[in-house]
mmCIF file of C-alpha atoms in Angstrom:
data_model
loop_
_atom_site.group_PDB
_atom_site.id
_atom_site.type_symbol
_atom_site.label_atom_id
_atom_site.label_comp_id
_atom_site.label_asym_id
_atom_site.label_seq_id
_atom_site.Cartn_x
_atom_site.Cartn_y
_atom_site.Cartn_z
ATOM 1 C CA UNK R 21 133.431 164.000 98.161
ATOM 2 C CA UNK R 22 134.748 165.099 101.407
ATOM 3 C CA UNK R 23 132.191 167.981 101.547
ATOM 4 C CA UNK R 24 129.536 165.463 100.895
ATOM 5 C CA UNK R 25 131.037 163.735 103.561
ATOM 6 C CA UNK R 26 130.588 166.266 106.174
ATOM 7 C CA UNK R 27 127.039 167.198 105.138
ATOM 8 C CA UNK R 28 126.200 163.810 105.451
ATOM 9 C CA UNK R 29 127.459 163.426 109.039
ATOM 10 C CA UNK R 30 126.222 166.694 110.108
ATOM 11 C CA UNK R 31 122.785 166.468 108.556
ATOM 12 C CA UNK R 32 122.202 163.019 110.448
ATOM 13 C CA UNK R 33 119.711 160.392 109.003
ATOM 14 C CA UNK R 34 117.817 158.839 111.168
ATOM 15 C CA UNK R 35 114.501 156.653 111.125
ATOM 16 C CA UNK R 36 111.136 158.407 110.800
ATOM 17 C CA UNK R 37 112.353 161.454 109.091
ATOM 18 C CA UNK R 38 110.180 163.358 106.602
ATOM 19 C CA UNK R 39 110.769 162.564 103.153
ATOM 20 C CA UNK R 40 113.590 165.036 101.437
ATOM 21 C CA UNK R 41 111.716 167.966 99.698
ATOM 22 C CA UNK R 42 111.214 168.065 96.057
ATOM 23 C CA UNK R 43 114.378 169.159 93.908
ATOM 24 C CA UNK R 44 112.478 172.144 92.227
ATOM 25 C CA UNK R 45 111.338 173.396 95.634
ATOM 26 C CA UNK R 46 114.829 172.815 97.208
ATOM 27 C CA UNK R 47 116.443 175.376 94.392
ATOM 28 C CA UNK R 48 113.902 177.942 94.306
ATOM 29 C CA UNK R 49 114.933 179.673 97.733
ATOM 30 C CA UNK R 50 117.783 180.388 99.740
ATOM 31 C CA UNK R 51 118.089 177.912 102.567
ATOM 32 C CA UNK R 52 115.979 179.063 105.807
ATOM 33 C CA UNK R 53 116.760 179.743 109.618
ATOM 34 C CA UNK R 54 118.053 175.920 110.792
ATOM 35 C CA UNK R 55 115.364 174.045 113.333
ATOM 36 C CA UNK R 56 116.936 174.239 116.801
ATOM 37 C CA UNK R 57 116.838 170.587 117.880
ATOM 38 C CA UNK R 58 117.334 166.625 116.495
ATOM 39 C CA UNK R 59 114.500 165.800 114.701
ATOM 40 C CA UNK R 60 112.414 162.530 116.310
ATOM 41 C CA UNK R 61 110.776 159.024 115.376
ATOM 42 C CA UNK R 62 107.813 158.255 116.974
ATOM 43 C CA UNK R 63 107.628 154.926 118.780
ATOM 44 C CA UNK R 64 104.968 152.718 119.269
ATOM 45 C CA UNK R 65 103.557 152.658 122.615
ATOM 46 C CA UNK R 66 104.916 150.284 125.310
ATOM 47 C CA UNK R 67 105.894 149.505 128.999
ATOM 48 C CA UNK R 68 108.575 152.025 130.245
ATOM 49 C CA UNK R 69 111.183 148.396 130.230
ATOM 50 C CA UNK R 70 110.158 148.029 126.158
ATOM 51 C CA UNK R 71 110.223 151.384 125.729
ATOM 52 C CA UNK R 72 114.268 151.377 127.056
ATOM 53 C CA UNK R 73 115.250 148.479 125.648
ATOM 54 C CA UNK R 74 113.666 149.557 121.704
ATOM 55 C CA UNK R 75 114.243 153.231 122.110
ATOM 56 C CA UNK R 76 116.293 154.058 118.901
ATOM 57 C CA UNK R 77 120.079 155.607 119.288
ATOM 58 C CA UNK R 78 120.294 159.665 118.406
ATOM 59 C CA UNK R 79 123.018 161.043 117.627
ATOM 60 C CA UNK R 80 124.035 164.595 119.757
ATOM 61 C CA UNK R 81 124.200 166.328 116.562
ATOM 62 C CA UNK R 82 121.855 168.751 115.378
ATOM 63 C CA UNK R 83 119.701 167.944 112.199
ATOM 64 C CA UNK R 84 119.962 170.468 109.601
ATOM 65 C CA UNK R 85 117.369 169.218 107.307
ATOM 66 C CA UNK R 86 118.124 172.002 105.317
ATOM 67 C CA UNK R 87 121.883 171.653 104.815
ATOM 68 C CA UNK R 88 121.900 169.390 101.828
ATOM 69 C CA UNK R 89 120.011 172.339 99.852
ATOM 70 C CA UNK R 90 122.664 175.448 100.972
ATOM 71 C CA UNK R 91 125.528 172.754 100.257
ATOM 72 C CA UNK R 92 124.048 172.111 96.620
ATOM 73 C CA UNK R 93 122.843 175.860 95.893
ATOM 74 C CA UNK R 94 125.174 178.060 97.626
ATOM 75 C CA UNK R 95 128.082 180.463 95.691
ATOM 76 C CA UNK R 96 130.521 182.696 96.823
ATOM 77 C CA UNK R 97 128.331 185.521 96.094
ATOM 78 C CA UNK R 98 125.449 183.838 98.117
ATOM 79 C CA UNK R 99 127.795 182.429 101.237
ATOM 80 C CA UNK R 100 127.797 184.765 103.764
ATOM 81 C CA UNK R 101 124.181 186.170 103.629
ATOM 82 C CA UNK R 102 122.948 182.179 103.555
ATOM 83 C CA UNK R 103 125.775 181.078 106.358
ATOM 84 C CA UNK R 104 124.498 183.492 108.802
ATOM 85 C CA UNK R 105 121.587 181.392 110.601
ATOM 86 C CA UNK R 106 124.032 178.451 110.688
ATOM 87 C CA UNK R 107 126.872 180.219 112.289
ATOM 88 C CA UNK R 108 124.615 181.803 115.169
ATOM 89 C CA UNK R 109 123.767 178.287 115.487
ATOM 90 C CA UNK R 110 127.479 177.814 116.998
ATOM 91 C CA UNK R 111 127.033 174.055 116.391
ATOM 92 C CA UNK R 112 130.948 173.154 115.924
ATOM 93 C CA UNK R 113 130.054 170.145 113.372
ATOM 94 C CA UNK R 114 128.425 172.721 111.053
ATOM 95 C CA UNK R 115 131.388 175.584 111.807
ATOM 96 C CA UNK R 116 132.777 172.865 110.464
ATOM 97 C CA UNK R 117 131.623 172.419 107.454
ATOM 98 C CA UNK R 118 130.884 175.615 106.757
ATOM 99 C CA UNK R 119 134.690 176.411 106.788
ATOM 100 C CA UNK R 120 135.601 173.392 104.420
ATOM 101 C CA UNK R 121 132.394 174.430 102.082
ATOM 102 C CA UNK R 122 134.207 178.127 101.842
ATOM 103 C CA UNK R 123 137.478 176.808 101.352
ATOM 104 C CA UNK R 124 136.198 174.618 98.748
ATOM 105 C CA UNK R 125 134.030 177.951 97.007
ATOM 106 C CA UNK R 126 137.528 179.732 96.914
ATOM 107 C CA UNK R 127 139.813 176.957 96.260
ATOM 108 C CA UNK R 128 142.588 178.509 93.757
ATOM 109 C CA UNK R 129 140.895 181.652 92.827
ATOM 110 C CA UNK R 130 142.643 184.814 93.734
ATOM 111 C CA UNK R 131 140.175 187.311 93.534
ATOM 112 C CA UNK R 132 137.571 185.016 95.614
ATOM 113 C CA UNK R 133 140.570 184.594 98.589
ATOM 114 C CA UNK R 134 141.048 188.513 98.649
ATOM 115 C CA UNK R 135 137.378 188.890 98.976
ATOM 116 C CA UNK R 136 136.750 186.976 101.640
ATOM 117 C CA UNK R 137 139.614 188.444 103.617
ATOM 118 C CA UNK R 138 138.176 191.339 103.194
ATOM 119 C CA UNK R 139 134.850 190.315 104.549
ATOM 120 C CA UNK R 140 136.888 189.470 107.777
ATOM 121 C CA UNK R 141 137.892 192.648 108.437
ATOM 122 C CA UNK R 142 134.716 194.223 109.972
ATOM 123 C CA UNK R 143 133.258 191.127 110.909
ATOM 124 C CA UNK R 144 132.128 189.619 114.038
ATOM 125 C CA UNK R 145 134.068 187.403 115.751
ATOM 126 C CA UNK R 146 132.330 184.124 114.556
ATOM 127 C CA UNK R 147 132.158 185.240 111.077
ATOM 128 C CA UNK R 148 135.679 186.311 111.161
ATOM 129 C CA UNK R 149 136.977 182.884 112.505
ATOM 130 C CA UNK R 150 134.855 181.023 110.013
ATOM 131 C CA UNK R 151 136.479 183.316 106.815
ATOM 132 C CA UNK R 152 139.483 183.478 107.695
ATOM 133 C CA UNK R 153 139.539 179.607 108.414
ATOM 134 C CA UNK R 154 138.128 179.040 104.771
ATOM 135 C CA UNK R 155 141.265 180.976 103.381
ATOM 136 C CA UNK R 156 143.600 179.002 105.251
ATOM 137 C CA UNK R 157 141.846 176.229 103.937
ATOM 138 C CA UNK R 158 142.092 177.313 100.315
ATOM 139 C CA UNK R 159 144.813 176.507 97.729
ATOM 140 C CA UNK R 160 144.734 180.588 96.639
ATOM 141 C CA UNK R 161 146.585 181.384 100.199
ATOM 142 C CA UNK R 162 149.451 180.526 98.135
ATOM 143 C CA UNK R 163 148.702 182.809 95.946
ATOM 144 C CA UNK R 164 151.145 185.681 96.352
ATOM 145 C CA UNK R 165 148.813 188.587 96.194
ATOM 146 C CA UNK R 166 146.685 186.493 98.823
ATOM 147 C CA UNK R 167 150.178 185.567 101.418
ATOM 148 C CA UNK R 168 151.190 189.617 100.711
ATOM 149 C CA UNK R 169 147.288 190.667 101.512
ATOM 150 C CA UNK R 170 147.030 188.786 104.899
ATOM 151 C CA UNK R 171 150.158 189.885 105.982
ATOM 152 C CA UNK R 172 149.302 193.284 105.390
ATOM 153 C CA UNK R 173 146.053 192.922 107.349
ATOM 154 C CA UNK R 174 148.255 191.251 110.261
ATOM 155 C CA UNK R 175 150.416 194.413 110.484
ATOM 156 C CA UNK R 176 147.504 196.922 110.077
ATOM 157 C CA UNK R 177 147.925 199.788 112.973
ATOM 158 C CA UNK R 178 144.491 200.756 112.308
ATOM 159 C CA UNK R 179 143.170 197.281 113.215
ATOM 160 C CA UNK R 180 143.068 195.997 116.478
ATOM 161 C CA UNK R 181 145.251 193.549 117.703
ATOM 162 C CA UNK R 182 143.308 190.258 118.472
ATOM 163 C CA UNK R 183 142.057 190.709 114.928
ATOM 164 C CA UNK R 184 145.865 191.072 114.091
ATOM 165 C CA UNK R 185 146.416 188.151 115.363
ATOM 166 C CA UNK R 186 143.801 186.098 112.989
ATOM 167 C CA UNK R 187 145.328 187.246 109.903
ATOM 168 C CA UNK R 188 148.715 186.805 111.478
ATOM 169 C CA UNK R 189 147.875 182.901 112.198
ATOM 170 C CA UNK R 190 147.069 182.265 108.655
ATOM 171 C CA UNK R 191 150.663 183.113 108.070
ATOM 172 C CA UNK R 192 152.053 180.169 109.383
ATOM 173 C CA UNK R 193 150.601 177.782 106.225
ATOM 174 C CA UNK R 194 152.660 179.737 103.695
ATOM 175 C CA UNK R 195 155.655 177.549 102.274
ATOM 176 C CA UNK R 196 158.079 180.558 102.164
ATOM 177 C CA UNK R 197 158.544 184.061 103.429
ATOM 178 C CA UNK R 198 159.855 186.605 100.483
ATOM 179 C CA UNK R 199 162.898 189.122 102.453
ATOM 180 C CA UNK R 200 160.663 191.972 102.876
ATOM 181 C CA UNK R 201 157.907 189.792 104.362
ATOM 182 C CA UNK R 202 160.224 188.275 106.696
ATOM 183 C CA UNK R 203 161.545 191.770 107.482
ATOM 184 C CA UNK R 204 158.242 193.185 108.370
ATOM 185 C CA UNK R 205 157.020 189.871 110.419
ATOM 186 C CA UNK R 206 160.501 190.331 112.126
ATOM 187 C CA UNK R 207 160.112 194.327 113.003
ATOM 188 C CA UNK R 208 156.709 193.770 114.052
ATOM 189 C CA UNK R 209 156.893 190.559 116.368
ATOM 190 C CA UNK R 210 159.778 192.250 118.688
ATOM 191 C CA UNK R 211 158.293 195.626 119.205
ATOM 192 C CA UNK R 212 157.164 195.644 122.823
ATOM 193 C CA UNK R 213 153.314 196.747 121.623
ATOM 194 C CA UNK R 214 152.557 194.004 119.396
ATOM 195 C CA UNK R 215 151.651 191.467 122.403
ATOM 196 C CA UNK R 216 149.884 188.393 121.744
ATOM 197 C CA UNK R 217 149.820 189.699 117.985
ATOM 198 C CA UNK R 218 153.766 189.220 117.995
ATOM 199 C CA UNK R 219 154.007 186.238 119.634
ATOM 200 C CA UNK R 220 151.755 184.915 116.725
ATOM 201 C CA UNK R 221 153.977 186.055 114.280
ATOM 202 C CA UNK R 222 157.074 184.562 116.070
ATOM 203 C CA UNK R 223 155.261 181.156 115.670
ATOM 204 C CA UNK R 224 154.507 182.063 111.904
ATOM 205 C CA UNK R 225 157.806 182.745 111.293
ATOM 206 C CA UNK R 226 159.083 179.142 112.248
ATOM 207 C CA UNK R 227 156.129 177.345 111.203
ATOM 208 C CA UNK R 228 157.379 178.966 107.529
ATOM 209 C CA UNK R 229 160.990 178.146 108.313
ATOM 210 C CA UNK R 230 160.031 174.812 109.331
ATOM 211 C CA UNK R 231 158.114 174.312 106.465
ATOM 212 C CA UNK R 232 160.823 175.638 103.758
ATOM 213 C CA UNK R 233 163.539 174.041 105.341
ATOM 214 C CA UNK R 234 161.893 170.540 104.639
ATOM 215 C CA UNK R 235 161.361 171.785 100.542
ATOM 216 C CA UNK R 236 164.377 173.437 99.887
ATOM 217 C CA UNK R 237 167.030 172.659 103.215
ATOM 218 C CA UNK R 238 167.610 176.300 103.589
ATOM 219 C CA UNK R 239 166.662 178.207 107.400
ATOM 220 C CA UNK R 240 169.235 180.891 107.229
ATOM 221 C CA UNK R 241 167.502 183.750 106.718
ATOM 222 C CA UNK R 242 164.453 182.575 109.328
ATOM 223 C CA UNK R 243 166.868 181.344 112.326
ATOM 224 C CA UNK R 244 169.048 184.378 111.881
ATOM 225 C CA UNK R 245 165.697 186.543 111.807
ATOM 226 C CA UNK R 246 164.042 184.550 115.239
ATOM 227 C CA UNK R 247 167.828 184.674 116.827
ATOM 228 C CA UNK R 248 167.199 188.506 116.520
ATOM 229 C CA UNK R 249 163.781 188.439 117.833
ATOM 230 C CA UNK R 250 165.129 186.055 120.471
ATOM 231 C CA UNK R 251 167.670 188.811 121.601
ATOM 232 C CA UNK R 252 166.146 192.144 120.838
ATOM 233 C CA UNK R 253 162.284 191.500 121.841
ATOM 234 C CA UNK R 254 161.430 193.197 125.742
ATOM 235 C CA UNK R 255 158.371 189.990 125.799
ATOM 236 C CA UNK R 256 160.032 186.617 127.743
ATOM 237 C CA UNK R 257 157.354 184.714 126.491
ATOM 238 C CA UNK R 258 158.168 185.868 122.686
ATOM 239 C CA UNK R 259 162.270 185.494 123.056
ATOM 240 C CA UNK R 260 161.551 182.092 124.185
ATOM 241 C CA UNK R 261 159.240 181.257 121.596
ATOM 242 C CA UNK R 262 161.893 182.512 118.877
ATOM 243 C CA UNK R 263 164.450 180.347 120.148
ATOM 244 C CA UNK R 264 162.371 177.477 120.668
ATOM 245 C CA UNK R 265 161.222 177.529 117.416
ATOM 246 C CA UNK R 266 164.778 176.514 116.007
ATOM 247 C CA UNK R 267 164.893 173.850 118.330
ATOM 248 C CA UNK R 268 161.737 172.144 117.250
ATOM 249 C CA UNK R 269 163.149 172.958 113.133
ATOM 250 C CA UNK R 270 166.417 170.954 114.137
ATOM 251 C CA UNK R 271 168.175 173.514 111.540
ATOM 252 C CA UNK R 272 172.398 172.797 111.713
ATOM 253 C CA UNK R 273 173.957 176.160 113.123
ATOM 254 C CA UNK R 274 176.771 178.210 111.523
ATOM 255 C CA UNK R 275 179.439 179.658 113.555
ATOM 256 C CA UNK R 276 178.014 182.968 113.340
ATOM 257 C CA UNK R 277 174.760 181.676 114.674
ATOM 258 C CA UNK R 278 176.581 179.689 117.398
ATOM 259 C CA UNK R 279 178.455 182.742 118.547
ATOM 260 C CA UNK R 280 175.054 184.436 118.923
ATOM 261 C CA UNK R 281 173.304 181.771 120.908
ATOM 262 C CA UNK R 282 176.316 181.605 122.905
ATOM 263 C CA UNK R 283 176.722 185.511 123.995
ATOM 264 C CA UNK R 284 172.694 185.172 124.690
ATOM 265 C CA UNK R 285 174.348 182.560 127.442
ATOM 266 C CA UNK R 286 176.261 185.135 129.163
ATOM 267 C CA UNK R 287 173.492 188.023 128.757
ATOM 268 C CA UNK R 288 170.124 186.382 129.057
ATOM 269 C CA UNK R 289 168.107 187.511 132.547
ATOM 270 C CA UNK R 290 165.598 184.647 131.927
ATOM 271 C CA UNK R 291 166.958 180.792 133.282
ATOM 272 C CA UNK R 292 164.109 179.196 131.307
ATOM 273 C CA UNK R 293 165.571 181.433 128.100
ATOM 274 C CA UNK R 294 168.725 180.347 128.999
ATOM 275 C CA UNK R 295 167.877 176.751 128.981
ATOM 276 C CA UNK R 296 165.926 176.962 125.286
ATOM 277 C CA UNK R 297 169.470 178.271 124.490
ATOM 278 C CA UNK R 298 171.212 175.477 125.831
ATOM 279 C CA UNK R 299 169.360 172.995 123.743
ATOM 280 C CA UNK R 300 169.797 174.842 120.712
ATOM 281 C CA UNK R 301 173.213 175.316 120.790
ATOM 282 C CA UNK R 302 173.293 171.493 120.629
ATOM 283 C CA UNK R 303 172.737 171.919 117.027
ATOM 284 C CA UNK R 304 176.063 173.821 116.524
ATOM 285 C CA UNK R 305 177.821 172.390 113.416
ATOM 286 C CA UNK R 306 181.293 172.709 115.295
ATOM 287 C CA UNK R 307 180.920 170.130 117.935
ATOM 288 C CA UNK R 308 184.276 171.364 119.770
ATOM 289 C CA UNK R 309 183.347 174.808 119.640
ATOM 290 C CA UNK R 310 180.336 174.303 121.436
ATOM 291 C CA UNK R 311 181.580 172.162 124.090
ATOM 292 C CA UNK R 312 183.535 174.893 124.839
ATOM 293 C CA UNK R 313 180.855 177.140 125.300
ATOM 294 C CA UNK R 314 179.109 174.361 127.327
ATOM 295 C CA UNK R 315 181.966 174.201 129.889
ATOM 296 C CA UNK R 316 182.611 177.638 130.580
ATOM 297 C CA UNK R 317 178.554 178.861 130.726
ATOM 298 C CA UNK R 318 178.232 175.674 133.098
ATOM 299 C CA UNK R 319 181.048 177.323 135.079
ATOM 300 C CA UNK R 320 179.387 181.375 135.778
ATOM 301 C CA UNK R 321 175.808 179.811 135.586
ATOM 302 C CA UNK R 322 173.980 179.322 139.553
ATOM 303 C CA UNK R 323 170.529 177.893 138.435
ATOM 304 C CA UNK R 324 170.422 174.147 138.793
ATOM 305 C CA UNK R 325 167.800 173.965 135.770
ATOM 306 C CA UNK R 326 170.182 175.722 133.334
ATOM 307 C CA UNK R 327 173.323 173.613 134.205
ATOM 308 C CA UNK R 328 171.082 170.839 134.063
ATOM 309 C CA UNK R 329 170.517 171.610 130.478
ATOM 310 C CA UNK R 330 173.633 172.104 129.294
ATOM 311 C CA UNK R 331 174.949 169.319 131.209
ATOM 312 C CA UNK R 332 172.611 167.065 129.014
ATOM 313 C CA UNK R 333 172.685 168.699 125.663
ATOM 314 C CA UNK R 334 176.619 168.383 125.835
ATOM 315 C CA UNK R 335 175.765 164.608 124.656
ATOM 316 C CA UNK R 336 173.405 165.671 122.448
ATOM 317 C CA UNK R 337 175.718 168.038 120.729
ATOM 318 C CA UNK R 338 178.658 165.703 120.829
ATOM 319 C CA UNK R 339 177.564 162.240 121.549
ATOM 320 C CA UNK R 340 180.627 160.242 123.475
ATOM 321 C CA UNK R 341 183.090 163.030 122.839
ATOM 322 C CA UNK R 342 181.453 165.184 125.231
ATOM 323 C CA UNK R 343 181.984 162.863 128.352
ATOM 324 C CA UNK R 344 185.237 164.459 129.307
ATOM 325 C CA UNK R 345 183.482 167.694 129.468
ATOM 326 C CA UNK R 346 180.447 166.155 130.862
ATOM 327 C CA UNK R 347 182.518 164.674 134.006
ATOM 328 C CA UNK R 348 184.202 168.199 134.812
ATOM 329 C CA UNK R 349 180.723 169.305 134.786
ATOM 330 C CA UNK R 350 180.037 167.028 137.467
ATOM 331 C CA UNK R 351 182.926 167.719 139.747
ATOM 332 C CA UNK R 352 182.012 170.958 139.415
ATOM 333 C CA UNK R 353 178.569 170.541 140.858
ATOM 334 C CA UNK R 354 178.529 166.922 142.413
ATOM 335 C CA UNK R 355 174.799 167.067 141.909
ATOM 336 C CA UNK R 356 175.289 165.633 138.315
ATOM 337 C CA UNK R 357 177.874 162.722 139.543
ATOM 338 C CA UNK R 358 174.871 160.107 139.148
ATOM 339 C CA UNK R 359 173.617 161.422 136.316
ATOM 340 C CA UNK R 360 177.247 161.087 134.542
ATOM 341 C CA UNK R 361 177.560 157.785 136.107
ATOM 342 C CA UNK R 362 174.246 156.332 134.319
ATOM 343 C CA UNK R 363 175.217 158.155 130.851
ATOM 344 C CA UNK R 364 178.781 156.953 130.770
ATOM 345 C CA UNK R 365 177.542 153.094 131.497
ATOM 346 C CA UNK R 366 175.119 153.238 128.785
ATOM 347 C CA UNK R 367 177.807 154.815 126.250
ATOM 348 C CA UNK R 368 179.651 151.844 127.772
ATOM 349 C CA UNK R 369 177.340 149.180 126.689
ATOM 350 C CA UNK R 370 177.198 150.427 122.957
ATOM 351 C CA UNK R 371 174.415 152.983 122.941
ATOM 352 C CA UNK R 372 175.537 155.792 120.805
ATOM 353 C CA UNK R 373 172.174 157.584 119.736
ATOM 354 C CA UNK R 374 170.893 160.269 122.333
ATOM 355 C CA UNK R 375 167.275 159.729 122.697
ATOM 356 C CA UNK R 376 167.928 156.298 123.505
ATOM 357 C CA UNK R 377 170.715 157.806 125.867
ATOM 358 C CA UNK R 378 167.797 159.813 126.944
ATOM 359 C CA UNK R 379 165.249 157.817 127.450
ATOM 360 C CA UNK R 380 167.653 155.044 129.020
ATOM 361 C CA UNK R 381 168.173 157.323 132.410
ATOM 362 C CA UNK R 382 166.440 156.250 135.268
ATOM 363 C CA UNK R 383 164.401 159.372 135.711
ATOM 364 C CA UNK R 384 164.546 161.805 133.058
ATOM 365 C CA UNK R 385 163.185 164.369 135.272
ATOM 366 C CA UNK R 386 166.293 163.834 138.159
ATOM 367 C CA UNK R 387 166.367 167.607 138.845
ATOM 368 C CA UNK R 388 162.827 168.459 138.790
ATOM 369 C CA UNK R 389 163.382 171.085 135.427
ATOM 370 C CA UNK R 390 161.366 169.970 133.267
ATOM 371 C CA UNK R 391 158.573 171.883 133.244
ATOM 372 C CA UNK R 392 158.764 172.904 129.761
ATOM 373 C CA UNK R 393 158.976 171.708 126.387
ATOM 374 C CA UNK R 394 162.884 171.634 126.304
ATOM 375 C CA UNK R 395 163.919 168.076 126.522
#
C-alpha cells in the first residue's frame, strides 16, 4: 500500500488525461523512456481574465504515465535495466520511489540484498545512491551475511573512498556490531587516510551503539571503542565526532571510562575537543570523582569556552552538590560570578532538574561558545 501510495502521487492524475492503456498491452513490454514534461488539459477558449480565473491547478511533478506499468511488472531481475530512463530523469519524487520499490523487491531475501550491493559497486553515482538506498531500506540488511558484506565493501582498499563511504553509511541501521566488526570499523575510522570515509564510520559506530543501547542497555564495548578513536585518531573533526557521539547516547560512564575522558582533559590540543569532553564527563557514574576532575581542569585550562563548559556541566553532573565547586570556579575567573549567581537562585527556588536549570538562565549563550552542538 505504501508503494501504491507513492506511484499514485508521483504519477499525478489530472483532468484531460488519456485513458490508461489496455492491461494486455501494459504487460507485454518493458516500460519505455518517461515523457519529459506534465501532461496538459485543454481548455476551452476564453478572455485572458476567464482564462486565469478557470485555468486548472498542476502539480510541479512530472507525469510518468508509464509508472503504474514498471510498478506492476517489474522484478528484481528486470529492475535495473527498466529503472535506468527513470533515474536519468533525476526527478527526486521518482528517486523516490524507485528506492522504496527496490527495497520492497528485496525485502528479507538474502541473496537479492547481496546482489544488489553488488550492482553498486561499479555503478554510477545515481545508480549507486539509488541501490544502496534500497538495501538500507530492506529488512535483509539485517541479515548477517548482508551487515558482514557491506562492511566489507566499506573497508575495501581497492575501492575508492567516497564509494567507501556509501557502504559505510548503510552501517549505521544495523542494531548491533559483532567484536570483530567493531574492531575493523574502529582500526579503520582512526587511520589518518580514511578521511571522510572514517568520519562515516565514527557516526556508524554510535548510531549502532545508540541503537543497541536502547534494546539491550549495554554501550561498553562501543564508548570504549569511540573513546579510543576519540584519543588515537590524527582527524579533529573525527575525535570530536567520537566523543560527541557518547554525548548524544547519554550512556552512564565507568571509572575506567571517566579516567580516560579525564586525561583527554589534560592532553587534548583542540578547545572545542576539550569542551565535547567536558560534557561527557557529566555522565560519570561517580559524581564526586568527577567534580574533582571539573575543579582542577577548570584550574590549568585558559580558554574561556572550555571553562565555560565545565563550569556548566558541573550541575549537570551533580545537580545542587556541585555548587560549592561551581562558586570556586567563579572566584577563580570572576567572569562566571553572574552566571553562579542566576544558577544558585534558581536551585534556591526548588528547581532541581538541569535543563530547566538550563533553559531558566537569562542568556544561555552568556559567553558567546556556543557555536556547536555541545549544550
Amino acid at each position: 500500500m505504501g508503494i501504491a501510495a507513492v506511484v499514485a502521487a508521483v504519477a499525478v492524475i489530472i483532468q484531460g488525461t488519456e485513458e490508461a492503456r489496455p492491461a494486455e498491452q501494459a504487460a507485454a513490454a518493458p516500460p519505455p523512456a518517461p515523457s519529459t514534461g506534465p501532461s496538459r488539459a485543454a481548455a476551452p477558449a476564453a478572455g485572458p481574465e476567464e482564462a486565469q480565473a478557470k485555468a486548472p491547478r498542476f502539480s510541479a511533478t512530472t507525469c510518468w504515465p508509464d509508472l503504474a506499468r514498471f510498478n506492476d511488472a517489474v522484478t528484481i531481475d528486470t529492475f535495473r535495466a527498466w529503472a535506468g530512463p527513470l533515474i536519468a530523469s533525476n526527478d527526486p519524487h521518482v528517486l523516490a520511489y524507485l528506492q522504496e520499490r527496490l527495497a520492497e523487491l528485496i525485502g528479507g531475501d538474502e541473496g537479492r540484498a547481496l546482489e544488489v550491493l553488488e550492482w553498486a559497486r561499479e555503478a554510477p553515482p545515481e545508480e549507486f545512491k539509488l541501490f544502496l538506498a534500497g538495501v538500507r531500506g530492506a529488512s535483509a540488511l539485517l541479515k548477517p551475511r548482508v551487515a558482514e558484506r557491506l562492511i566489507d565493501l566499506g573497508l575495501d582498499p581497492k575501492m575508492d573512498l567516497e564509494r567507501r563511504a556509501g557502504y559505510l553509511d548503510g552501517v549505521q541501521q544495523l542494531h548491533r556490531l559483532e567484536s570483530h566488526q567493531l574492531e575493523r570499523l574502529g582500526h579503520f575510522a582512526k587511520d589518518a587516510a580514511s578521511g571522510e570515509a572514517g568520519w562515516v564510520a565514527t557516526r556508524a559506530i554510535g548510531r549502532v551503539m545508540m541503537e543497541d543501547l536502547a534494546r539491550t542497555g549495554t554501550a561498553k564495548p562501543y564508548l570504549d571503542k569511540l573513546l579510543t578513536i576519540g584519543t588515537e585518531s590524527q582527524d579533529e573533526p573525527v575525535r570530536y565526532l567520537a566523543l560527541e557521539m557518547e554525548m548524544h547516547a547519554d550512556a552512564p560512564l565507568d571509572a575506567k571510562s571517566t579516567a580516560r575522558l579525564a586525561r583527554l582533559l589534560s592532553t587534548e590540543g583542540s578547545e572545542h575537543v576539550r569542551r565535547v569532553v567536558a560534557h561527557d564527563l557529566s555522565l560519570a557514574e561517580d559524581k564526586k570523582q568527577v567534580l574533582d576532575i571539573y575543579a582542577k581542569a577548570f584550574a590549568a585550562e585558559r580558554d574561556l569556552c572550555v571553562r565555560w563548559a565545565l563550569f556548566r556541566f558541573s550541575a549537570r553532573a551533580a545537580g545542587k552538590d556541585a555548587l560549592p565547586t561551581m562558586a570556586n570556579m567563579a572566584m577563580i575567573d570572576p567572569r562566571f560570578q553572574a552566571n553562579y549567581q542566576d544558577i544558585e537562585r534558581l536551585y534556591a527556588s526548588g528547581v532541581v532538574d538541569y535543563d530547566r536549570i538550563w533553559f531558566g538562565l537569562p542568556d544561555q549563550n552568556a559567553h558567546g561558545c556556543l557555536d556547536h552542538h555541545d549544550d
